[in-house]
Amino acid sequence: MINLKKGFRAEENLRDYFNRAGYFVVRGVPFKYANFDITDIDLWLYGRASSVSREITIVDIKNKKTPQAIERIFWIKGLQAAVGADQAIVATTEGRKEVKDFGKKLDVLVLDRNFISRLNKNSEENLTRYSDEEFFEEISNYTYSKLNGDWKGRINRAKSLLTTGLTFDNANKWLSDSQFFAEQGLVSHMHSEIALRSFYLMLSYFALSVDYLLRDILFLEPEERRKAIVEGFQYGSSGKEGIENKISMSLSLVERFYEGGASISKQIKHKVDHEFESLEANLLGDYFSKSEVFRTLFYVAKELEEMSMSREFVHFSNSSVGVKSLIGCLFDYWGMSRNSLVQRSFDV
């Protein structure tokens, strides 16, 4: 078990606190702009207040003797705007009343020295789940994780997508990452456990994004809801009309500037249409449009995240009906054998 530094222990304690409060919590989320690494968000929180209300909160934690709390309030307010979060929190060892007053003025919740002291005093080391450091150490124990798809880099990139929005584009990326780790779980015999843990983690982000996206189409008629889901997965955030406009613009340039452009354009259009038609998004539309599915997605996401970090590996066969159902649906979507996953989950 890794002996966490004082600052990391404070992050783990707050992660556990917000998890118990009902949030989906991600620790250490990289925020990038263009090709620049800007900062890491200490905690990224997703809350489901009601069937149609979702809230994203970012938390900055400074467990230092000189926390510079006023500066952190300025900092996180700007970061909140940059990532589109609904709320911002600063957790600090600062105790001055003026700091909380300033936070209130800027609509930033300040968890001060008294709160942090009580939390640290009452919190015990979580013996039921891995810390992020321990999780990544498990990945590092797989010698070829860097060469075989850069597992740690892939997970960090997946985390960073949380700062760019829970969109269909990102949902498709998390879906792709989930497939990658599911396949690794079937072929990496010596390291199938950490591969499946990573699969659970990527799948939790995917489920969370779908929960967020469905809130806007919840009250559509069933067939309209299904169509919106299918088009989202098939064409991404731009939608069918947006993609078709981009394709038409590109093909018009081909026709204009290339010899035989009309013929080339026609061939490209035929191939592109075929590629979109080959995407079996109808299966996802059928599944996620079911009321019993979208009502439980948030809780499925939380369960998957907890399974990924549980010290005692959890066979998906021992998970809830919702988790089993989601995994089964996606294996059908990917054309992978459900039986192979069942067998592998019992082998680890």
PDB file of N, CA and C in Angstrom, residues 14 17 33 41 78 86 99 101 116 122 128 140 147 163 179 210 217-218 220 250 283 308 313 327:
ATOM      1  N   LEU A  14     -11.253  13.969   0.911  1.00  0.00           N
ATOM      2  CA  LEU A  14     -12.343  14.750   0.320  1.00  0.00           C
ATOM      3  C   LEU A  14     -13.056  13.954  -0.772  1.00  0.00           C
ATOM      4  N   TYR A  17     -15.403  11.813   1.005  1.00  0.00           N
ATOM      5  CA  TYR A  17     -16.493  12.621   1.564  1.00  0.00           C
ATOM      6  C   TYR A  17     -17.548  12.920   0.500  1.00  0.00           C
ATOM      7  N   TYR A  33      -5.254  23.075 -22.765  1.00  0.00           N
ATOM      8  CA  TYR A  33      -5.787  24.014 -23.756  1.00  0.00           C
ATOM      9  C   TYR A  33      -4.849  23.999 -24.948  1.00  0.00           C
ATOM     10  N   ILE A  41      -7.201  19.446 -12.179  1.00  0.00           N
ATOM     11  CA  ILE A  41      -8.316  19.709 -11.272  1.00  0.00           C
ATOM     12  C   ILE A  41      -8.258  18.653 -10.170  1.00  0.00           C
ATOM     13  N   GLY A  78     -11.731  31.387 -12.541  1.00  0.00           N
ATOM     14  CA  GLY A  78     -11.367  31.378 -13.948  1.00  0.00           C
ATOM     15  C   GLY A  78     -11.399  29.979 -14.528  1.00  0.00           C
ATOM     16  N   ASP A  86     -20.501  24.121 -13.219  1.00  0.00           N
ATOM     17  CA  ASP A  86     -21.612  24.860 -12.625  1.00  0.00           C
ATOM     18  C   ASP A  86     -21.234  25.495 -11.294  1.00  0.00           C
ATOM     19  N   VAL A  99     -11.760  35.243   4.100  1.00  0.00           N
ATOM     20  CA  VAL A  99     -11.593  34.350   2.948  1.00  0.00           C
ATOM     21  C   VAL A  99     -12.937  33.759   2.546  1.00  0.00           C
ATOM     22  N   ASP A 101     -15.829  35.039   3.204  1.00  0.00           N
ATOM     23  CA  ASP A 101     -16.659  36.138   2.710  1.00  0.00           C
ATOM     24  C   ASP A 101     -16.317  36.463   1.252  1.00  0.00           C
ATOM     25  N   ILE A 116     -11.689  21.086   7.191  1.00  0.00           N
ATOM     26  CA  ILE A 116     -10.614  20.174   6.807  1.00  0.00           C
ATOM     27  C   ILE A 116     -10.078  19.422   8.024  1.00  0.00           C
ATOM     28  N   ASN A 122     -11.529  12.706  11.446  1.00  0.00           N
ATOM     29  CA  ASN A 122     -12.527  11.631  11.456  1.00  0.00           C
ATOM     30  C   ASN A 122     -12.337  10.617  10.332  1.00  0.00           C
ATOM     31  N   THR A 128     -10.875  -0.165   1.496  1.00  0.00           N
ATOM     32  CA  THR A 128     -11.717  -0.916   0.566  1.00  0.00           C
ATOM     33  C   THR A 128     -11.461  -0.556  -0.892  1.00  0.00           C
ATOM     34  N   SER A 140       1.543   0.127 -13.943  1.00  0.00           N
ATOM     35  CA  SER A 140       2.992   0.143 -14.165  1.00  0.00           C
ATOM     36  C   SER A 140       3.602  -1.242 -13.987  1.00  0.00           C
ATOM     37  N   LEU A 147       3.992   0.272 -24.285  1.00  0.00           N
ATOM     38  CA  LEU A 147       4.094  -0.116 -25.691  1.00  0.00           C
ATOM     39  C   LEU A 147       2.761  -0.598 -26.237  1.00  0.00           C
ATOM     40  N   THR A 163     -13.127  17.729 -18.984  1.00  0.00           N
ATOM     41  CA  THR A 163     -13.073  19.197 -18.943  1.00  0.00           C
ATOM     42  C   THR A 163     -13.561  19.832 -20.233  1.00  0.00           C
ATOM     43  N   GLN A 179     -13.794  -0.235 -25.305  1.00  0.00           N
ATOM     44  CA  GLN A 179     -13.573  -1.400 -26.167  1.00  0.00           C
ATOM     45  C   GLN A 179     -12.107  -1.837 -26.132  1.00  0.00           C
ATOM     46  N   VAL A 210     -23.583   9.558 -21.121  1.00  0.00           N
ATOM     47  CA  VAL A 210     -24.903   9.262 -21.680  1.00  0.00           C
ATOM     48  C   VAL A 210     -25.992   9.737 -20.719  1.00  0.00           C
ATOM     49  N   ILE A 217     -33.271  14.994 -23.695  1.00  0.00           N
ATOM     50  CA  ILE A 217     -34.214  14.331 -24.607  1.00  0.00           C
ATOM     51  C   ILE A 217     -35.148  13.386 -23.852  1.00  0.00           C
ATOM     52  N   LEU A 218     -35.152  13.550 -22.532  1.00  0.00           N
ATOM     53  CA  LEU A 218     -35.915  12.642 -21.680  1.00  0.00           C
ATOM     54  C   LEU A 218     -37.399  12.645 -21.997  1.00  0.00           C
ATOM     55  N   LEU A 220     -38.925  13.492 -24.860  1.00  0.00           N
ATOM     56  CA  LEU A 220     -39.322  13.246 -26.237  1.00  0.00           C
ATOM     57  C   LEU A 220     -40.128  11.954 -26.330  1.00  0.00           C
ATOM     58  N   SER A 250     -16.557  19.805 -48.264  1.00  0.00           N
ATOM     59  CA  SER A 250     -15.287  19.181 -48.637  1.00  0.00           C
ATOM     60  C   SER A 250     -15.350  18.611 -50.048  1.00  0.00           C
ATOM     61  N   LEU A 283     -28.548  -0.299 -32.323  1.00  0.00           N
ATOM     62  CA  LEU A 283     -28.545  -1.127 -31.112  1.00  0.00           C
ATOM     63  C   LEU A 283     -28.426  -0.245 -29.864  1.00  0.00           C
ATOM     64  N   SER A 308     -13.901  -0.444 -10.393  1.00  0.00           N
ATOM     65  CA  SER A 308     -12.560  -0.274 -10.950  1.00  0.00           C
ATOM     66  C   SER A 308     -11.521  -0.074  -9.860  1.00  0.00           C
ATOM     67  N   PHE A 313     -10.986  -7.449  -6.236  1.00  0.00           N
ATOM     68  CA  PHE A 313     -11.505  -7.370  -7.594  1.00  0.00           C
ATOM     69  C   PHE A 313     -12.936  -7.904  -7.653  1.00  0.00           C
ATOM     70  N   ILE A 327     -22.868  -3.872 -20.050  1.00  0.00           N
ATOM     71  CA  ILE A 327     -21.722  -4.598 -20.608  1.00  0.00           C
ATOM     72  C   ILE A 327     -22.181  -5.547 -21.711  1.00  0.00           C
TER      73      ILE A 327
END
